[in-house]
Amino acid sequence: MTSRIGVVTFPGTLDDRDSLRAVRIAGAEPVSLWHRDKDLKQVDAVVLAGGFSYGDYLRAGAISRFSPVMETVVEQAKAGLPVLGICNGFQILTESHLLPGAMLRNNHLHFICRDQKLRVETTDTAWTADYEAGQEISVPLKNIDGRYVADERTLDELEAEGRVAFRYLDGNPNGSLRDIAGVTNAAGNVVGLMPHPEHAVEPLIGTGRTDGLGFFTSILKKLVSA
Amino acid sequence: MTIKTLDTVKHASGTPEAEQPWKDLGLKEDEYARIREILERRPTGAELAMYSVMWSEHCSYKSSKVHLRQFGEKAPANDAMLVGIGENAGVVDVGQGYAVTFKVESHNHPSYIEPYQGAATGVGGIVRDILAMGARPVAVVDPLRFGAADHPDTKRVLPGVVAGIGGYGNCLGLPNIGGEVVFDACYQGNPLVNAGCIGVMKHEDIHLAKASGPGNKVILYGARTGGDGIGGVSVLASETFESTGPAKRPAVQVGDPFQEKLLIECTLEIFREKLVAGIQDLGGAGLSCATSELASAGSGGMRVELDTVPLRDATLSPEEILMSESQERMCAVVEPDKVARFMEICEKWDVIATVIGEVTEGERLEIFWHGEQIVDVPPRSVAHDGPVYHRPYARPDWQDALQADDANKLARPATSAELREQVLRLIASPNQASKAWITDQYDRFVQGNTVLAQPEDAGMVRIDEESNLGVAMATDGNGRYAKLDPYTGAQLALAEAYRNVAASGARPLAISDCLNFGSPEDPAVMWQFAEATRGLADGCLQLGTPVTGGNVSLYNQTGETAIHPTPVVAVLGVIDDVNRRTPIAFKEEGQLLYLLGETREEFGGSAWSQVVHDHLGGLPPAVDLDREKLLGEILISASRDGMIDAAHDLSDGGLIQAVTESCLRGGNGARLVVPDGLDAFTFLFSESAGRAVVSVPRSEELRFTDMCGARGLPVTRIGVVDGEAVEIQGEFSVELAELKDAHEGTIPALLA
Amino acid sequence: MARVVVDVMLKPEILDPQGQAVQRALPRLGFEGIADVRQGKRFELEVAGPVDDAALARIHEMAETFLANTVIEDFIVKVESEKAGSAEKAEGPK
Amino acid sequence: MARVVVDVMLKPEILDPQGQAVQRALPRLGFEGIADVRQGKRFELEVAGPVDDAALARIHEMAETFLANTVIEDFIVKVESEKAGSAEKAEGPK
Ligand SMILES: Nc1ncnc2c1ncn2[C@@H]1O[C@H](COP(=O)(O)OP(=O)(O)O)[C@@H](O)[C@H]1O
Ligand SMILES: [Mg+2]
């Protein structure tokens, strides 16, 4: 039986179709999930896709956090369900306190869209096992609230526990502390990052690279071997 | 507080002599008389409001109509046209059962007053137009014009406009795949903010704006109606009656892209379930426009209970509700038994929907307010029978002198060192410099179908994941050329956009345009307009690319001074397999560079004449549309058959501009040789039309040059992709790093 | 150093999507009884010199020409005492 | 109906690029003497019922869990009298 990976659509989610496509290209079965449903349709993993849920009007992710679907996601994530938050999804995960820190307006105050080089700092998560530790990848970055902040103690803790999952290379695009592009929870099942791996899964589209496919093949392998 | 007397139809019939503020609403005396004649009585306040806004220049095209007719009259026979001018947007067949709708519109004036919101709502408006045709919006483009790059006000306007376009488009999830940024002092007090959108649907999903089927319900859905964007109608509210609402209604609206995103998803779901008989977006003139257009395109009768309209501000008068340009609203005509399902879908997407009326047997548009009739008009008379002006036009007396001031006689660089210096100055000038600082604020990846985007010649998106069918679009316009000769200038805009699309490997199919001009009351401006439309219509006929729709923006001026005539043309192309797209990057070292087309001494209106001499005079480059067509065919065949790996069209800035961009994009240098019969200066800077530079693998050289020879297209080998510098043999060499600094440093330095 | 606060709010007749989003979310979060929410900006300016009428006039001008766009926004200039939280009734986070 | 205002500001130790951008622009526009600028959010809540301690406690909770993210922001809850502009010294636009 193929693994089922759910992608949540909130009002204002934009990259849900892209994430579903990435799941499909990786060989898993994509399942659409709706913000008003508590039911996760028995998926094996969940992707919180990018976009501007609720317009990001209060703070990115602040309103979506309180949706019915998130009640279940939070509960099950704590019990080990693999969850990947991309961009707005990452913001929702920090607002839900599944991941530490918070996201603020980019230090240059502009939306920025570019091909971004990253280093995969840990392969010890459900979503990065297919990469090599220290591997450099390029995936699109596109956001206006992408500046990762947390207090010094939290940052030190993340570093010490190897929970900084991705770091920006070749210039920090938004003022994120310690060049952090993404983090993981202690168990490694919940991962969030600002750049968009789901936009880098086909050779012709976007930047023309497929460096993001590893996220989806990682989870697939993990689920199949589980 | 005075109790407001409702100006009902009955009241109006009984008080024929009542004074009415038609003048303050922008109507002319004969127009007001005409309304009285149509109604055989004086209009009510609500009717007057509707007529005044629908008969305005913006909605009725009264000055431009007689010229725009040529687009229909001279339309080339074209099988691809499914829906032509007159609907919200035209629709073309792109094969495999798909249809594409696209259009460009202007939001110039609001963007000067409130750059962020003005530009944002411009994007919102054009996207709803596309949506109303039944299509899923798949990409946006934004041709922009600003005042001088170093003028302090440009620092206010440009960042706001760019943030607004990004803020709205990014939040909707529409990739921005192209546009323009041009600086010129003539746009100082009147920037041009044009926005275009492309939508895709299956043939059977095309929807039209018409209200037919008596008994069908009229449903208003989306945002609540507020007091924004009412403009002239505040006059009505305050002068005819004792106003009870806020005294002044703002002319600028705030956009809510989140609401629009919900509206898109909700509407697409409604289309999927085939729940609407007719649909119309609410844009300029709000409900007045939507109800009168829907009714007149259908069987004619419609009854609306205006007090059912959900309001944001309870103090709004019926006139104001009719006029409000509140954003993010749509109006649908739905069969009674489908209303419940329609409402369910709206509820699912948190979209407010209200039945406000129904289609009737009659031929009148009737609007009621708390049970009393305040509008009773033939809808056609509001929507279509507005005034038509034959405005006087005359070739301006300064035109001859301008054309006689020949740019070809300007002092040219005397030494290689001077030539080199001018090359660097040109590619670093604000108009020729990289616009990445701007375009990096736009999401070009969202939806996961973007094949090409800035800084490529054309934007391209895949529309079918199985077959790899794709569409491409480029927008172009050169106000300097058009000022020198509006007829030729319009054709050059068309030719350039056509060439850009062909250079990307796509086949140009049809066009949309946005015609930005000064005041139509100035005969010189009207002449520019007449010439430009004539040029464009003739050009489209010759190229076989019909005009599917567009937009006219007049009164673009600072005080008495009009902007350069600025016709902006958007060409849509189709490509059967996006794998065959041609990028601009010189990626492969050792490949041969060929120049296609002929290079003449043509410097009138050129970037070189502006940057080096601050000069505008002479004649623009000559146009040869048959040549453009041939060039296009060669570029498309070469891409399809794998004969070229890169292509870049030549336009403003000439060859050196194109080569610089292709080298920087590919990270490779080039060694160029000045061809026999040309001097280095003309080779590098001339802006002769009908040209492109291509990068050819050595294995394909013979096949490619044979094809050009056989078809009669001049082709000249000009060099090779090589090294870390752009070298002009016998003249000079510039390291890529130095080119990059010059090209990419300018805009951030001015604006960041 | 004195603190001057400039509050910038959208004019009442202008759509406030941010305030609306907050208001719509409140009942879902279990907060009832809030009839309307408007969201605006608050600027806290630390003024180096004395906050006399001349200084206030300048700040007023700054608010009018720069901090707010009076086509769509209203603003208010307030002088706060040295310590923040001078409002009638204030509760800060613990 | 009573108005309760919630002011939300970034914590002092968090970089505020928006405030900084304003501050940097001021001298260019000819406004001198502003030593620091911080930009935050202002929420105006129209409360339907009485603003008693229970209501304020609820609004405080709302601010803490929703209007502000206390990882990065501080907030203050203020009751404004019926009319706005109750601050010590206020100037509105003409
Ligand atoms: N405002 C804009 N929005 C999006 N793309 C833009 C904008 N301005 C310029 N571009 C893109 O930058 C590239 C270079 O623009 P331009 O020099 O005008 O192209 P060309 O000369 O080929 O018409 C093109 O890909 C164009 O689409
Ligand atoms: Mg071009």
Short mmCIF file of N, CA and C in Angstrom, two decimals, chain D residues 24-80:
data_model
loop_
_atom_site.label_atom_id
_atom_site.label_comp_id
_atom_site.label_asym_id
_atom_site.label_seq_id
_atom_site.Cartn_x
_atom_site.Cartn_y
_atom_site.Cartn_z
N ARG D 24 15.29 56.38 9.68
CA ARG D 24 16.30 56.74 8.69
C ARG D 24 15.77 57.73 7.67
N ALA D 25 14.48 57.59 7.37
CA ALA D 25 13.92 58.47 6.34
C ALA D 25 13.71 59.89 6.85
N LEU D 26 13.51 60.04 8.15
CA LEU D 26 13.12 61.34 8.69
C LEU D 26 14.08 62.49 8.34
N PRO D 27 15.39 62.34 8.61
CA PRO D 27 16.28 63.46 8.28
C PRO D 27 16.20 63.86 6.80
N ARG D 28 16.06 62.86 5.94
CA ARG D 28 15.95 63.16 4.51
C ARG D 28 14.74 64.02 4.22
N LEU D 29 13.67 63.81 5.01
CA LEU D 29 12.46 64.60 4.80
C LEU D 29 12.51 65.91 5.57
N GLY D 30 13.63 66.14 6.23
CA GLY D 30 13.78 67.42 6.94
C GLY D 30 13.28 67.39 8.37
N PHE D 31 13.07 66.19 8.94
CA PHE D 31 12.66 66.11 10.34
C PHE D 31 13.85 65.65 11.19
N GLU D 32 14.34 66.55 12.04
CA GLU D 32 15.50 66.21 12.86
C GLU D 32 15.05 65.96 14.29
N GLY D 33 15.93 65.41 15.08
CA GLY D 33 15.69 65.36 16.51
C GLY D 33 14.86 64.19 17.01
N ILE D 34 14.63 63.20 16.17
CA ILE D 34 13.94 62.00 16.65
C ILE D 34 15.02 60.93 16.88
N ALA D 35 15.21 60.57 18.13
CA ALA D 35 16.33 59.70 18.46
C ALA D 35 16.03 58.23 18.17
N ASP D 36 14.77 57.86 18.23
CA ASP D 36 14.44 56.45 17.99
C ASP D 36 12.98 56.35 17.56
N VAL D 37 12.70 55.37 16.71
CA VAL D 37 11.32 55.12 16.31
C VAL D 37 11.07 53.62 16.43
N ARG D 38 9.94 53.27 17.03
CA ARG D 38 9.51 51.86 17.03
C ARG D 38 8.12 51.83 16.41
N GLN D 39 7.88 50.83 15.60
CA GLN D 39 6.55 50.73 14.99
C GLN D 39 5.85 49.48 15.49
N GLY D 40 4.62 49.65 15.91
CA GLY D 40 3.86 48.51 16.38
C GLY D 40 2.44 48.54 15.86
N LYS D 41 1.59 47.73 16.49
CA LYS D 41 0.21 47.64 16.03
C LYS D 41 -0.73 48.19 17.08
N ARG D 42 -1.83 48.74 16.63
CA ARG D 42 -2.86 49.22 17.54
C ARG D 42 -4.17 48.57 17.15
N PHE D 43 -4.81 47.91 18.11
CA PHE D 43 -6.12 47.31 17.86
C PHE D 43 -7.16 48.10 18.63
N GLU D 44 -8.20 48.52 17.93
CA GLU D 44 -9.30 49.18 18.61
C GLU D 44 -10.47 48.19 18.65
N LEU D 45 -10.83 47.79 19.84
CA LEU D 45 -11.93 46.83 19.99
C LEU D 45 -13.17 47.55 20.51
N GLU D 46 -14.28 47.39 19.83
CA GLU D 46 -15.54 47.95 20.33
C GLU D 46 -16.23 46.85 21.12
N VAL D 47 -16.36 47.07 22.39
CA VAL D 47 -16.92 46.03 23.26
C VAL D 47 -18.40 46.25 23.44
N ALA D 48 -19.15 45.18 23.20
CA ALA D 48 -20.62 45.30 23.23
C ALA D 48 -21.14 45.50 24.65
N GLY D 49 -20.70 44.70 25.58
CA GLY D 49 -21.23 44.77 26.94
C GLY D 49 -20.43 45.73 27.82
N PRO D 50 -20.60 45.60 29.12
CA PRO D 50 -19.87 46.45 30.05
C PRO D 50 -18.39 46.04 30.11
N VAL D 51 -17.52 47.03 30.28
CA VAL D 51 -16.09 46.71 30.37
C VAL D 51 -15.71 46.57 31.84
N ASP D 52 -16.11 45.48 32.42
CA ASP D 52 -15.78 45.26 33.83
C ASP D 52 -14.50 44.42 33.92
N ASP D 53 -14.15 44.06 35.14
CA ASP D 53 -12.91 43.32 35.31
C ASP D 53 -12.92 42.00 34.56
N ALA D 54 -14.08 41.37 34.54
CA ALA D 54 -14.17 40.09 33.84
C ALA D 54 -13.92 40.27 32.35
N ALA D 55 -14.53 41.32 31.79
CA ALA D 55 -14.35 41.57 30.37
C ALA D 55 -12.88 41.89 30.08
N LEU D 56 -12.30 42.70 30.95
CA LEU D 56 -10.89 43.05 30.73
C LEU D 56 -9.98 41.84 30.84
N ALA D 57 -10.31 40.96 31.75
CA ALA D 57 -9.49 39.74 31.89
C ALA D 57 -9.57 38.93 30.60
N ARG D 58 -10.77 38.89 30.03
CA ARG D 58 -10.91 38.13 28.78
C ARG D 58 -10.12 38.78 27.65
N ILE D 59 -10.19 40.10 27.61
CA ILE D 59 -9.45 40.79 26.55
C ILE D 59 -7.94 40.62 26.76
N HIS D 60 -7.56 40.62 28.00
CA HIS D 60 -6.15 40.40 28.30
C HIS D 60 -5.71 39.04 27.79
N GLU D 61 -6.54 38.06 27.99
CA GLU D 61 -6.21 36.71 27.53
C GLU D 61 -6.17 36.67 26.00
N MET D 62 -7.12 37.37 25.42
CA MET D 62 -7.17 37.43 23.95
C MET D 62 -5.89 38.06 23.39
N ALA D 63 -5.45 39.10 24.04
CA ALA D 63 -4.23 39.77 23.59
C ALA D 63 -3.04 38.83 23.74
N GLU D 64 -3.01 38.14 24.86
CA GLU D 64 -1.85 37.30 25.16
C GLU D 64 -1.78 36.07 24.27
N THR D 65 -2.93 35.50 23.92
CA THR D 65 -2.89 34.26 23.14
C THR D 65 -3.04 34.51 21.65
N PHE D 66 -3.54 35.69 21.30
CA PHE D 66 -3.90 35.85 19.90
C PHE D 66 -3.37 37.15 19.28
N LEU D 67 -3.74 38.29 19.86
CA LEU D 67 -3.35 39.56 19.22
C LEU D 67 -1.84 39.77 19.24
N ALA D 68 -1.20 39.28 20.29
CA ALA D 68 0.26 39.38 20.35
C ALA D 68 0.86 38.00 20.37
N ASN D 69 2.06 37.89 19.88
CA ASN D 69 2.83 36.67 20.05
C ASN D 69 3.90 37.00 21.08
N THR D 70 3.71 36.52 22.29
CA THR D 70 4.57 36.98 23.38
C THR D 70 6.00 36.46 23.29
N VAL D 71 6.27 35.64 22.29
CA VAL D 71 7.66 35.27 22.05
C VAL D 71 8.44 36.50 21.58
N ILE D 72 7.75 37.36 20.87
CA ILE D 72 8.44 38.51 20.27
C ILE D 72 7.82 39.86 20.63
N GLU D 73 6.61 39.84 21.18
CA GLU D 73 5.90 41.10 21.36
C GLU D 73 5.43 41.31 22.80
N ASP D 74 5.35 42.58 23.21
CA ASP D 74 4.69 42.99 24.45
C ASP D 74 3.39 43.66 24.08
N PHE D 75 2.48 43.70 25.05
CA PHE D 75 1.24 44.41 24.74
C PHE D 75 0.73 45.15 25.97
N ILE D 76 -0.18 46.04 25.71
CA ILE D 76 -0.82 46.83 26.76
C ILE D 76 -2.29 46.93 26.43
N VAL D 77 -3.14 46.76 27.44
CA VAL D 77 -4.58 46.90 27.23
C VAL D 77 -5.04 48.19 27.91
N LYS D 78 -5.79 49.02 27.18
CA LYS D 78 -6.24 50.30 27.74
C LYS D 78 -7.72 50.45 27.49
N VAL D 79 -8.42 50.99 28.46
CA VAL D 79 -9.82 51.33 28.22
C VAL D 79 -9.87 52.78 27.79
N GLU D 80 -10.50 53.04 26.70
CA GLU D 80 -10.67 54.44 26.29
C GLU D 80 -12.09 54.85 26.63
#
